PDB file of C-alpha atoms in Angstrom:
ATOM      1  CA  MET A  11      33.027 -10.386 -11.208  1.00 77.00           C
ATOM      2  CA  ASP A  12      31.906 -11.029 -14.774  1.00 88.00           C
ATOM      3  CA  LYS A  13      30.835  -8.488 -17.384  1.00 90.00           C
ATOM      4  CA  TYR A  14      28.900  -9.601 -20.437  1.00 84.00           C
ATOM      5  CA  ARG A  15      26.268  -8.456 -22.914  1.00 88.00           C
ATOM      6  CA  ASP A  16      22.789  -9.910 -23.015  1.00 87.00           C
ATOM      7  CA  ARG A  17      21.348  -8.850 -26.358  1.00 87.00           C
ATOM      8  CA  GLU A  18      22.272  -5.150 -26.422  1.00 89.00           C
ATOM      9  CA  LEU A  19      22.527  -4.618 -22.663  1.00 95.00           C
ATOM     10  CA  GLU A  20      25.683  -4.785 -20.553  1.00 96.00           C
ATOM     11  CA  ILE A  21      25.373  -6.879 -17.392  1.00 97.00           C
ATOM     12  CA  TYR A  22      27.721  -6.931 -14.411  1.00 97.00           C
ATOM     13  CA  GLU A  23      27.564 -10.093 -12.302  1.00 96.00           C
ATOM     14  CA  LEU A  24      29.098 -10.185  -8.827  1.00 96.00           C
ATOM     15  CA  ARG A  25      29.531 -13.638  -7.303  1.00 93.00           C
ATOM     16  CA  ASN A  26      30.454 -15.278  -4.022  1.00 91.00           C
ATOM     17  CA  ALA A  27      31.640 -18.813  -4.766  1.00 88.00           C
ATOM     18  CA  GLU A  28      31.557 -20.007  -1.154  1.00 88.00           C
ATOM     19  CA  SER A  29      27.852 -19.261  -0.684  1.00 90.00           C
ATOM     20  CA  ASP A  30      26.970 -19.727  -4.382  1.00 93.00           C
ATOM     21  CA  SER A  31      25.384 -16.286  -4.329  1.00 95.00           C
ATOM     22  CA  TRP A  32      25.248 -13.472  -6.884  1.00 96.00           C
ATOM     23  CA  ILE A  33      23.832 -10.124  -7.880  1.00 97.00           C
ATOM     24  CA  LYS A  34      23.358  -8.988 -11.481  1.00 98.00           C
ATOM     25  CA  VAL A  35      23.292  -5.278 -12.347  1.00 98.00           C
ATOM     26  CA  CYS A  36      22.329  -3.457 -15.540  1.00 98.00           C
ATOM     27  CA  PRO A  37      23.570   0.167 -15.452  1.00 98.00           C
ATOM     28  CA  GLU A  38      21.882   1.143 -18.721  1.00 97.00           C
ATOM     29  CA  ARG A  39      18.392   0.296 -17.454  1.00 97.00           C
ATOM     30  CA  GLY A  40      18.254   2.559 -14.439  1.00 97.00           C
ATOM     31  CA  GLY A  41      21.114   1.002 -12.479  1.00 98.00           C
ATOM     32  CA  ILE A  42      18.771  -1.868 -11.728  1.00 98.00           C
ATOM     33  CA  VAL A  43      19.619  -5.113  -9.968  1.00 98.00           C
ATOM     34  CA  ILE A  44      17.996  -7.815 -12.108  1.00 98.00           C
ATOM     35  CA  GLY A  45      19.206 -10.844 -10.169  1.00 98.00           C
ATOM     36  CA  TYR A  46      19.957 -11.799  -6.585  1.00 98.00           C
ATOM     37  CA  GLY A  47      20.699 -15.425  -5.853  1.00 97.00           C
ATOM     38  CA  VAL A  48      21.494 -17.268  -2.634  1.00 96.00           C
ATOM     39  CA  ASN A  49      22.776 -20.827  -2.283  1.00 94.00           C
ATOM     40  CA  GLY A  50      22.289 -21.382  -5.990  1.00 95.00           C
ATOM     41  CA  LYS A  51      18.658 -20.152  -6.036  1.00 96.00           C
ATOM     42  CA  GLU A  52      17.443 -16.979  -7.763  1.00 97.00           C
ATOM     43  CA  LEU A  53      15.212 -14.947  -5.444  1.00 97.00           C
ATOM     44  CA  LEU A  54      14.099 -12.135  -7.766  1.00 98.00           C
ATOM     45  CA  TYR A  55      11.320 -12.191 -10.326  1.00 98.00           C
ATOM     46  CA  LEU A  56      12.091 -10.631 -13.716  1.00 98.00           C
ATOM     47  CA  ASN A  57       9.830 -10.127 -16.717  1.00 97.00           C
ATOM     48  CA  LYS A  58      12.443 -10.274 -19.473  1.00 96.00           C
ATOM     49  CA  GLU A  59      10.124  -8.824 -22.113  1.00 96.00           C
ATOM     50  CA  THR A  60       9.929  -5.543 -20.196  1.00 96.00           C
ATOM     51  CA  PHE A  61      13.632  -5.652 -19.358  1.00 96.00           C
ATOM     52  CA  PHE A  62      14.749  -5.847 -22.981  1.00 96.00           C
ATOM     53  CA  ASP A  63      12.182  -3.309 -24.233  1.00 94.00           C
ATOM     54  CA  PRO A  64      13.427   0.240 -23.467  1.00 91.00           C
ATOM     55  CA  SER A  65       9.953   1.645 -24.080  1.00 92.00           C
ATOM     56  CA  GLN A  66       8.586  -0.259 -21.071  1.00 94.00           C
ATOM     57  CA  ASN A  67       9.120   0.091 -17.342  1.00 93.00           C
ATOM     58  CA  ILE A  68      10.806  -3.041 -16.043  1.00 96.00           C
ATOM     59  CA  ARG A  69       8.595  -5.437 -14.136  1.00 96.00           C
ATOM     60  CA  GLY A  70      11.021  -7.214 -11.875  1.00 98.00           C
ATOM     61  CA  GLY A  71      14.391  -6.954 -10.239  1.00 98.00           C
ATOM     62  CA  ILE A  72      14.928  -4.042  -7.855  1.00 98.00           C
ATOM     63  CA  PRO A  73      14.045  -0.747  -9.579  1.00 98.00           C
ATOM     64  CA  VAL A  74      15.490   2.401  -7.988  1.00 98.00           C
ATOM     65  CA  LEU A  75      12.928   5.049  -7.017  1.00 98.00           C
ATOM     66  CA  PHE A  76      14.292   8.620  -7.006  1.00 98.00           C
ATOM     67  CA  PRO A  77      13.539  11.457  -6.439  1.00 98.00           C
ATOM     68  CA  ILE A  78      10.070  10.151  -5.591  1.00 97.00           C
ATOM     69  CA  SER A  79       8.458   6.857  -4.666  1.00 97.00           C
ATOM     70  CA  GLY A  80       4.980   6.218  -6.032  1.00 95.00           C
ATOM     71  CA  GLN A  81       2.752   8.400  -8.142  1.00 93.00           C
ATOM     72  CA  LEU A  82       1.891  12.070  -8.438  1.00 93.00           C
ATOM     73  CA  GLU A  83      -1.666  13.286  -8.844  1.00 91.00           C
ATOM     74  CA  ASN A  84      -2.172  13.766 -12.587  1.00 93.00           C
ATOM     75  CA  GLY A  85       1.560  13.016 -12.982  1.00 93.00           C
ATOM     76  CA  GLU A  86       2.582  16.489 -11.860  1.00 94.00           C
ATOM     77  CA  TYR A  87       3.582  18.581  -8.858  1.00 94.00           C
ATOM     78  CA  GLU A  88       4.103  22.234  -8.071  1.00 94.00           C
ATOM     79  CA  TRP A  89       7.334  23.660  -6.694  1.00 95.00           C
ATOM     80  CA  GLU A  90       7.868  27.364  -5.984  1.00 94.00           C
ATOM     81  CA  GLY A  91       4.972  28.373  -8.177  1.00 94.00           C
ATOM     82  CA  LYS A  92       5.901  26.260 -11.199  1.00 96.00           C
ATOM     83  CA  THR A  93       4.347  22.980 -12.334  1.00 96.00           C
ATOM     84  CA  TYR A  94       6.536  20.017 -13.289  1.00 96.00           C
ATOM     85  CA  ARG A  95       5.682  16.617 -14.722  1.00 96.00           C
ATOM     86  CA  MET A  96       7.393  13.427 -13.597  1.00 96.00           C
ATOM     87  CA  PRO A  97       6.782   9.722 -14.326  1.00 95.00           C
ATOM     88  CA  ASN A  98       5.715   7.281 -11.610  1.00 95.00           C
ATOM     89  CA  HIS A  99       8.561   6.451  -9.210  1.00 96.00           C
ATOM     90  CA  GLY A 100      10.725   9.257 -10.547  1.00 97.00           C
ATOM     91  CA  LEU A 101      13.679   9.529 -12.916  1.00 98.00           C
ATOM     92  CA  ALA A 102      16.390   7.102 -11.765  1.00 98.00           C
ATOM     93  CA  ARG A 103      14.779   3.969 -13.154  1.00 97.00           C
ATOM     94  CA  VAL A 104      14.280   5.437 -16.655  1.00 96.00           C
ATOM     95  CA  ASN A 105      17.797   6.813 -17.164  1.00 97.00           C
ATOM     96  CA  PRO A 106      21.182   5.140 -17.653  1.00 97.00           C
ATOM     97  CA  TRP A 107      23.684   5.052 -14.793  1.00 98.00           C
ATOM     98  CA  LYS A 108      27.468   5.201 -15.022  1.00 98.00           C
ATOM     99  CA  VAL A 109      29.814   2.555 -13.635  1.00 98.00           C
ATOM    100  CA  GLU A 110      32.411   4.256 -11.434  1.00 97.00           C
ATOM    101  CA  GLU A 111      34.245   1.330  -9.881  1.00 96.00           C
ATOM    102  CA  VAL A 112      34.201  -2.460  -9.563  1.00 94.00           C
ATOM    103  CA  GLU A 113      36.052  -4.349  -6.838  1.00 91.00           C
ATOM    104  CA  SER A 114      36.353  -7.973  -5.799  1.00 86.00           C
ATOM    105  CA  SER A 115      38.128  -9.671  -2.895  1.00 83.00           C
ATOM    106  CA  SER A 116      38.031 -13.024  -1.177  1.00 76.00           C
ATOM    107  CA  ASP A 117      35.050 -12.146   1.023  1.00 84.00           C
ATOM    108  CA  GLN A 118      33.033  -9.601  -0.974  1.00 91.00           C
ATOM    109  CA  ALA A 119      32.424  -7.959  -4.345  1.00 94.00           C
ATOM    110  CA  SER A 120      31.078  -4.497  -5.084  1.00 97.00           C
ATOM    111  CA  ILE A 121      30.132  -2.136  -7.886  1.00 97.00           C
ATOM    112  CA  VAL A 122      29.726   1.655  -7.659  1.00 98.00           C
ATOM    113  CA  LEU A 123      27.211   3.394  -9.931  1.00 98.00           C
ATOM    114  CA  SER A 124      26.265   7.049 -10.326  1.00 98.00           C
ATOM    115  CA  PHE A 125      23.310   8.958 -11.736  1.00 98.00           C
ATOM    116  CA  ASN A 126      23.639  12.711 -12.281  1.00 98.00           C
ATOM    117  CA  SER A 127      21.299  15.531 -13.142  1.00 98.00           C
ATOM    118  CA  SER A 128      21.205  16.655 -16.771  1.00 97.00           C
ATOM    119  CA  PRO A 129      19.310  19.156 -18.924  1.00 97.00           C
ATOM    120  CA  SER A 130      16.703  16.410 -19.401  1.00 96.00           C
ATOM    121  CA  THR A 131      16.178  15.697 -15.686  1.00 98.00           C
ATOM    122  CA  LEU A 132      16.011  19.422 -14.897  1.00 98.00           C
ATOM    123  CA  GLN A 133      12.843  19.637 -16.985  1.00 97.00           C
ATOM    124  CA  SER A 134      11.085  17.356 -14.469  1.00 97.00           C
ATOM    125  CA  TYR A 135      13.095  17.991 -11.318  1.00 98.00           C
ATOM    126  CA  PRO A 136      14.769  21.413 -11.130  1.00 98.00           C
ATOM    127  CA  PHE A 137      17.666  20.382  -8.906  1.00 98.00           C
ATOM    128  CA  GLU A 138      21.283  19.536  -9.617  1.00 98.00           C
ATOM    129  CA  PHE A 139      22.114  16.225  -7.986  1.00 98.00           C
ATOM    130  CA  GLU A 140      24.439  13.259  -7.897  1.00 98.00           C
ATOM    131  CA  VAL A 141      23.228   9.858  -6.712  1.00 98.00           C
ATOM    132  CA  VAL A 142      25.899   7.267  -5.946  1.00 98.00           C
ATOM    133  CA  PHE A 143      25.067   3.657  -5.097  1.00 98.00           C
ATOM    134  CA  THR A 144      27.454   0.952  -3.971  1.00 98.00           C
ATOM    135  CA  TYR A 145      26.031  -2.538  -4.403  1.00 98.00           C
ATOM    136  CA  ILE A 146      27.906  -4.981  -2.174  1.00 97.00           C
ATOM    137  CA  LEU A 147      27.622  -8.764  -2.138  1.00 97.00           C
ATOM    138  CA  LYS A 148      29.024 -10.271   1.047  1.00 94.00           C
ATOM    139  CA  GLY A 149      28.238 -13.902   1.765  1.00 91.00           C
ATOM    140  CA  THR A 150      24.502 -14.246   1.210  1.00 93.00           C
ATOM    141  CA  SER A 151      23.775 -10.596   2.052  1.00 95.00           C
ATOM    142  CA  PHE A 152      23.283  -7.802  -0.443  1.00 95.00           C
ATOM    143  CA  VAL A 153      23.907  -4.206   0.708  1.00 97.00           C
ATOM    144  CA  ILE A 154      22.759  -1.061  -1.083  1.00 98.00           C
ATOM    145  CA  GLN A 155      24.797   1.870   0.191  1.00 98.00           C
ATOM    146  CA  GLN A 156      23.334   5.152  -1.034  1.00 98.00           C
ATOM    147  CA  GLU A 157      24.421   8.773  -1.266  1.00 98.00           C
ATOM    148  CA  TYR A 158      22.012  11.452  -2.476  1.00 98.00           C
ATOM    149  CA  ARG A 159      23.969  14.674  -3.018  1.00 98.00           C
ATOM    150  CA  ASN A 160      22.605  18.154  -3.655  1.00 98.00           C
ATOM    151  CA  ASN A 161      24.968  19.935  -6.057  1.00 98.00           C
ATOM    152  CA  GLY A 162      22.771  22.992  -6.369  1.00 97.00           C
ATOM    153  CA  THR A 163      22.245  26.198  -4.431  1.00 97.00           C
ATOM    154  CA  ALA A 164      18.747  25.572  -3.033  1.00 97.00           C
ATOM    155  CA  PRO A 165      17.434  22.878  -0.654  1.00 97.00           C
ATOM    156  CA  MET A 166      16.542  19.725  -2.607  1.00 98.00           C
ATOM    157  CA  PRO A 167      13.355  17.754  -1.766  1.00 98.00           C
ATOM    158  CA  MET A 168      13.201  13.988  -2.241  1.00 97.00           C
ATOM    159  CA  TYR A 169      11.706  10.762  -0.930  1.00 98.00           C
ATOM    160  CA  ALA A 170      13.516   7.793  -2.409  1.00 98.00           C
ATOM    161  CA  GLY A 171      12.843   4.071  -2.250  1.00 98.00           C
ATOM    162  CA  PHE A 172      13.173   0.655  -3.861  1.00 98.00           C
ATOM    163  CA  HIS A 173      10.757  -1.710  -5.584  1.00 98.00           C
ATOM    164  CA  PRO A 174      12.069  -5.297  -5.086  1.00 98.00           C
ATOM    165  CA  TYR A 175      10.150  -8.084  -6.809  1.00 98.00           C
ATOM    166  CA  PHE A 176      10.627 -11.359  -4.915  1.00 98.00           C
ATOM    167  CA  LYS A 177       9.627 -14.663  -6.463  1.00 97.00           C
ATOM    168  CA  SER A 178       6.616 -16.201  -4.749  1.00 96.00           C
ATOM    169  CA  GLN A 179       3.986 -18.682  -5.891  1.00 95.00           C
ATOM    170  CA  SER A 180       1.679 -17.503  -3.100  1.00 95.00           C
ATOM    171  CA  LYS A 181       0.305 -14.048  -2.293  1.00 95.00           C
ATOM    172  CA  LYS A 182       0.357 -14.846   1.432  1.00 94.00           C
ATOM    173  CA  LEU A 183       3.372 -13.894   3.514  1.00 94.00           C
ATOM    174  CA  ASN A 184       4.253 -14.116   7.175  1.00 95.00           C
ATOM    175  CA  LEU A 185       5.836 -10.973   8.602  1.00 95.00           C
ATOM    176  CA  GLU A 186       7.943 -10.125  11.607  1.00 94.00           C
ATOM    177  CA  THR A 187       8.160  -6.366  12.087  1.00 92.00           C
ATOM    178  CA  ASN A 188       7.701  -3.788  14.783  1.00 89.00           C
ATOM    179  CA  ALA A 189       5.118  -1.985  12.636  1.00 91.00           C
ATOM    180  CA  GLU A 190       1.706  -2.351  14.297  1.00 92.00           C
ATOM    181  CA  ILE A 191      -0.616  -0.915  11.669  1.00 95.00           C
ATOM    182  CA  TYR A 192      -0.883  -0.722   7.916  1.00 95.00           C
ATOM    183  CA  TYR A 193      -2.819   1.429   5.478  1.00 96.00           C
ATOM    184  CA  ASP A 194      -4.836  -0.481   2.883  1.00 96.00           C
ATOM    185  CA  TYR A 195      -5.176   1.455  -0.366  1.00 95.00           C
ATOM    186  CA  ASN A 196      -7.870  -0.999  -1.501  1.00 96.00           C
ATOM    187  CA  ASP A 197     -10.430   0.478   0.895  1.00 96.00           C
ATOM    188  CA  ASN A 198      -8.463   3.492   2.173  1.00 95.00           C
ATOM    189  CA  SER A 199      -8.417   2.466   5.806  1.00 96.00           C
ATOM    190  CA  TYR A 200      -5.925   1.784   8.608  1.00 96.00           C
ATOM    191  CA  LYS A 201      -5.845  -1.733  10.007  1.00 95.00           C
ATOM    192  CA  GLU A 202      -4.026  -3.619  12.723  1.00 95.00           C
ATOM    193  CA  LEU A 203      -1.114  -5.708  11.494  1.00 92.00           C
ATOM    194  CA  SER A 204      -1.022  -9.376  12.458  1.00 88.00           C
ATOM    195  CA  GLY A 205       1.691 -11.874  11.600  1.00 85.00           C
ATOM    196  CA  GLU A 206       0.161 -12.922   8.272  1.00 90.00           C
ATOM    197  CA  MET A 207      -0.617 -10.678   5.329  1.00 92.00           C
ATOM    198  CA  ASN A 208      -2.869 -12.117   2.659  1.00 94.00           C
ATOM    199  CA  MET A 209      -2.488 -10.102  -0.543  1.00 95.00           C
ATOM    200  CA  ASN A 210      -4.876 -12.251  -2.594  1.00 94.00           C
ATOM    201  CA  GLY A 211      -7.428 -10.116  -4.404  1.00 93.00           C
ATOM    202  CA  LYS A 212      -5.735  -6.836  -3.530  1.00 94.00           C
ATOM    203  CA  ALA A 213      -5.462  -4.763  -6.693  1.00 94.00           C
ATOM    204  CA  GLU A 214      -3.817  -1.893  -4.828  1.00 95.00           C
ATOM    205  CA  ALA A 215      -0.874  -1.843  -2.440  1.00 96.00           C
ATOM    206  CA  VAL A 216      -0.826  -1.799   1.341  1.00 96.00           C
ATOM    207  CA  VAL A 217       1.769   0.129   3.350  1.00 96.00           C
ATOM    208  CA  LEU A 218       3.248  -0.852   6.707  1.00 96.00           C
ATOM    209  CA  VAL A 219       3.456   2.314   8.778  1.00 94.00           C
ATOM    210  CA  ASN A 220       6.459   3.305  10.902  1.00 83.00           C
ATOM    211  CA  THR A 221       8.599   0.323  10.056  1.00 83.00           C
ATOM    212  CA  LYS A 222      11.951   0.388  11.836  1.00 80.00           C
ATOM    213  CA  ASP A 223      15.257  -1.397  11.599  1.00 84.00           C
ATOM    214  CA  GLU A 224      14.272  -4.788  10.255  1.00 91.00           C
ATOM    215  CA  LEU A 225      11.545  -6.772   8.531  1.00 94.00           C
ATOM    216  CA  ARG A 226      11.409 -10.543   8.106  1.00 95.00           C
ATOM    217  CA  ALA A 227       9.165 -12.009   5.435  1.00 96.00           C
ATOM    218  CA  ASP A 228       8.442 -15.692   4.915  1.00 95.00           C
ATOM    219  CA  LEU A 229       7.364 -16.165   1.295  1.00 95.00           C
ATOM    220  CA  SER A 230       6.413 -19.380  -0.435  1.00 90.00           C
ATOM    221  CA  ASP A 231       9.705 -19.422  -2.386  1.00 88.00           C
ATOM    222  CA  SER A 232      12.146 -17.877   0.105  1.00 92.00           C
ATOM    223  CA  LYS A 233      12.722 -16.120   3.392  1.00 95.00           C
ATOM    224  CA  ILE A 234      13.799 -12.472   3.275  1.00 96.00           C
ATOM    225  CA  VAL A 235      15.352 -10.259   5.915  1.00 96.00           C
ATOM    226  CA  MET A 236      15.445  -6.548   5.104  1.00 96.00           C
ATOM    227  CA  GLU A 237      17.453  -4.211   7.344  1.00 96.00           C
ATOM    228  CA  MET A 238      16.917  -0.473   6.852  1.00 95.00           C
ATOM    229  CA  GLU A 239      18.238   2.780   8.191  1.00 95.00           C
ATOM    230  CA  ASP A 240      15.699   5.040   9.906  1.00 93.00           C
ATOM    231  CA  ASP A 241      15.276   6.993   6.656  1.00 95.00           C
ATOM    232  CA  PHE A 242      12.978   4.233   5.363  1.00 96.00           C
ATOM    233  CA  ARG A 243       9.832   4.539   7.479  1.00 94.00           C
ATOM    234  CA  TYR A 244       7.453   2.598   5.231  1.00 96.00           C
ATOM    235  CA  ILE A 245       7.235  -0.802   3.566  1.00 96.00           C
ATOM    236  CA  MET A 246       4.908  -1.109   0.589  1.00 97.00           C
ATOM    237  CA  LEU A 247       3.495  -4.526  -0.281  1.00 97.00           C
ATOM    238  CA  TRP A 248       2.148  -5.037  -3.788  1.00 97.00           C
ATOM    239  CA  VAL A 249       1.174  -7.975  -5.984  1.00 97.00           C
ATOM    240  CA  GLN A 250      -0.224  -8.497  -9.455  1.00 95.00           C
ATOM    241  CA  GLU A 251      -2.854 -11.086 -10.224  1.00 93.00           C
ATOM    242  CA  GLY A 252      -1.488 -14.054 -12.170  1.00 93.00           C
ATOM    243  CA  LYS A 253       2.184 -13.096 -11.600  1.00 95.00           C
ATOM    244  CA  ASN A 254       4.442 -15.072  -9.281  1.00 96.00           C
ATOM    245  CA  PHE A 255       5.927 -12.286  -7.205  1.00 97.00           C
ATOM    246  CA  VAL A 256       5.423 -10.237  -4.060  1.00 97.00           C
ATOM    247  CA  CYS A 257       6.922  -6.748  -3.922  1.00 98.00           C
ATOM    248  CA  ILE A 258       8.368  -5.687  -0.567  1.00 97.00           C
ATOM    249  CA  GLU A 259       9.374  -2.051  -1.003  1.00 97.00           C
ATOM    250  CA  PRO A 260      11.225   0.198   1.474  1.00 97.00           C
ATOM    251  CA  TRP A 261      10.189   3.841   0.982  1.00 97.00           C
ATOM    252  CA  MET A 262      11.136   7.082   2.734  1.00 97.00           C
ATOM    253  CA  ALA A 263       7.617   8.486   2.415  1.00 96.00           C
ATOM    254  CA  ARG A 264       4.248   7.464   1.063  1.00 95.00           C
ATOM    255  CA  THR A 265       3.013   8.112  -2.439  1.00 94.00           C
ATOM    256  CA  GLY A 266       2.003  11.713  -3.164  1.00 92.00           C
ATOM    257  CA  GLU A 267       4.400  13.263  -0.660  1.00 94.00           C
ATOM    258  CA  PHE A 268       5.225  16.155  -2.991  1.00 90.00           C
ATOM    259  CA  GLN A 269       1.578  17.246  -2.663  1.00 88.00           C
ATOM    260  CA  ARG A 270       1.551  16.923   1.157  1.00 90.00           C
ATOM    261  CA  GLY A 271       5.107  17.946   2.015  1.00 90.00           C
ATOM    262  CA  ASP A 272       4.989  16.532   5.538  1.00 91.00           C
ATOM    263  CA  GLU A 273       7.839  14.021   5.196  1.00 94.00           C
ATOM    264  CA  LEU A 274       9.935  15.402   2.388  1.00 95.00           C
ATOM    265  CA  ARG A 275      13.649  14.902   2.926  1.00 96.00           C
ATOM    266  CA  MET A 276      15.284  18.269   2.331  1.00 97.00           C
ATOM    267  CA  ILE A 277      18.964  18.028   1.417  1.00 98.00           C
ATOM    268  CA  GLN A 278      20.797  21.292   1.885  1.00 98.00           C
ATOM    269  CA  PRO A 279      23.084  22.714  -0.830  1.00 98.00           C
ATOM    270  CA  ARG A 280      26.416  20.877  -1.140  1.00 97.00           C
ATOM    271  CA  GLU A 281      25.301  18.298   1.411  1.00 98.00           C
ATOM    272  CA  SER A 282      24.371  14.621   1.119  1.00 98.00           C
ATOM    273  CA  LEU A 283      22.026  12.079   2.625  1.00 98.00           C
ATOM    274  CA  ARG A 284      23.791   8.767   3.179  1.00 98.00           C
ATOM    275  CA  THR A 285      21.814   5.668   4.045  1.00 98.00           C
ATOM    276  CA  SER A 286      21.576   1.942   3.319  1.00 97.00           C
ATOM    277  CA  VAL A 287      19.323  -1.077   2.885  1.00 98.00           C
ATOM    278  CA  THR A 288      20.539  -4.657   3.363  1.00 97.00           C
ATOM    279  CA  ILE A 289      18.711  -7.701   1.990  1.00 97.00           C
ATOM    280  CA  SER A 290      19.519 -11.223   3.130  1.00 95.00           C
ATOM    281  CA  GLY A 291      17.737 -14.222   1.684  1.00 92.00           C
ATOM    282  CA  GLN A 292      17.523 -17.964   1.967  1.00 85.00           C
TER     283      GLN A 292
END
């Protein structure tokens, strides 16, 4: 494990020499993973201009989405008769995280980060919480172990997720998944899912519905396997014209869930939700 500063930001780099693999983490910028490499090849896209500019949301890496994934109508939601405002994808990605522990052994390396509620977060999300992530690099696999803890006295609603940006010259990807349908936000319709997804010309995302266990994606620059606990029922796919990435995003619920309330995860007082996502690339 190496720790260094890039400009004004502190970076933790975990490495596996045998597989020539690595992950790079920046606690100050939302606990984000900004690099994931396998066999000497970087798999993640990163727009460094947005990374080094604290006034911008980072385009790239693997932003953490908590307590919501996606957007809120008019940027606000109502809870128990009061209206709150929250930025897109929640609060975790726009706040610094704390390094709790770093470990390294012959077969794996890990770093533990935490993000806690504060007077600032309570203005947008009136719940006392502690989020603890353990990023683990083992061989060529990258595990994100998660704990979402309710430290308050009332049930805490959430629907977390991740926003990985994978390098890809092409907007076409071949998928292996047990999801059979997807919802296309470009024309607001459900469609049958075949093996190939062509994202060319799609300004909005599409969402694979009822994804379970595992997804395999064959991109132009790499092959990705994503293993998820049952908590992550959806996979969002999103691209941006002229940018060499495809986002493959595991979410617990679809955008706007605070307005619907059908799939909110309710964490009881003094209890936690523990779950994980594993990414393996080549």
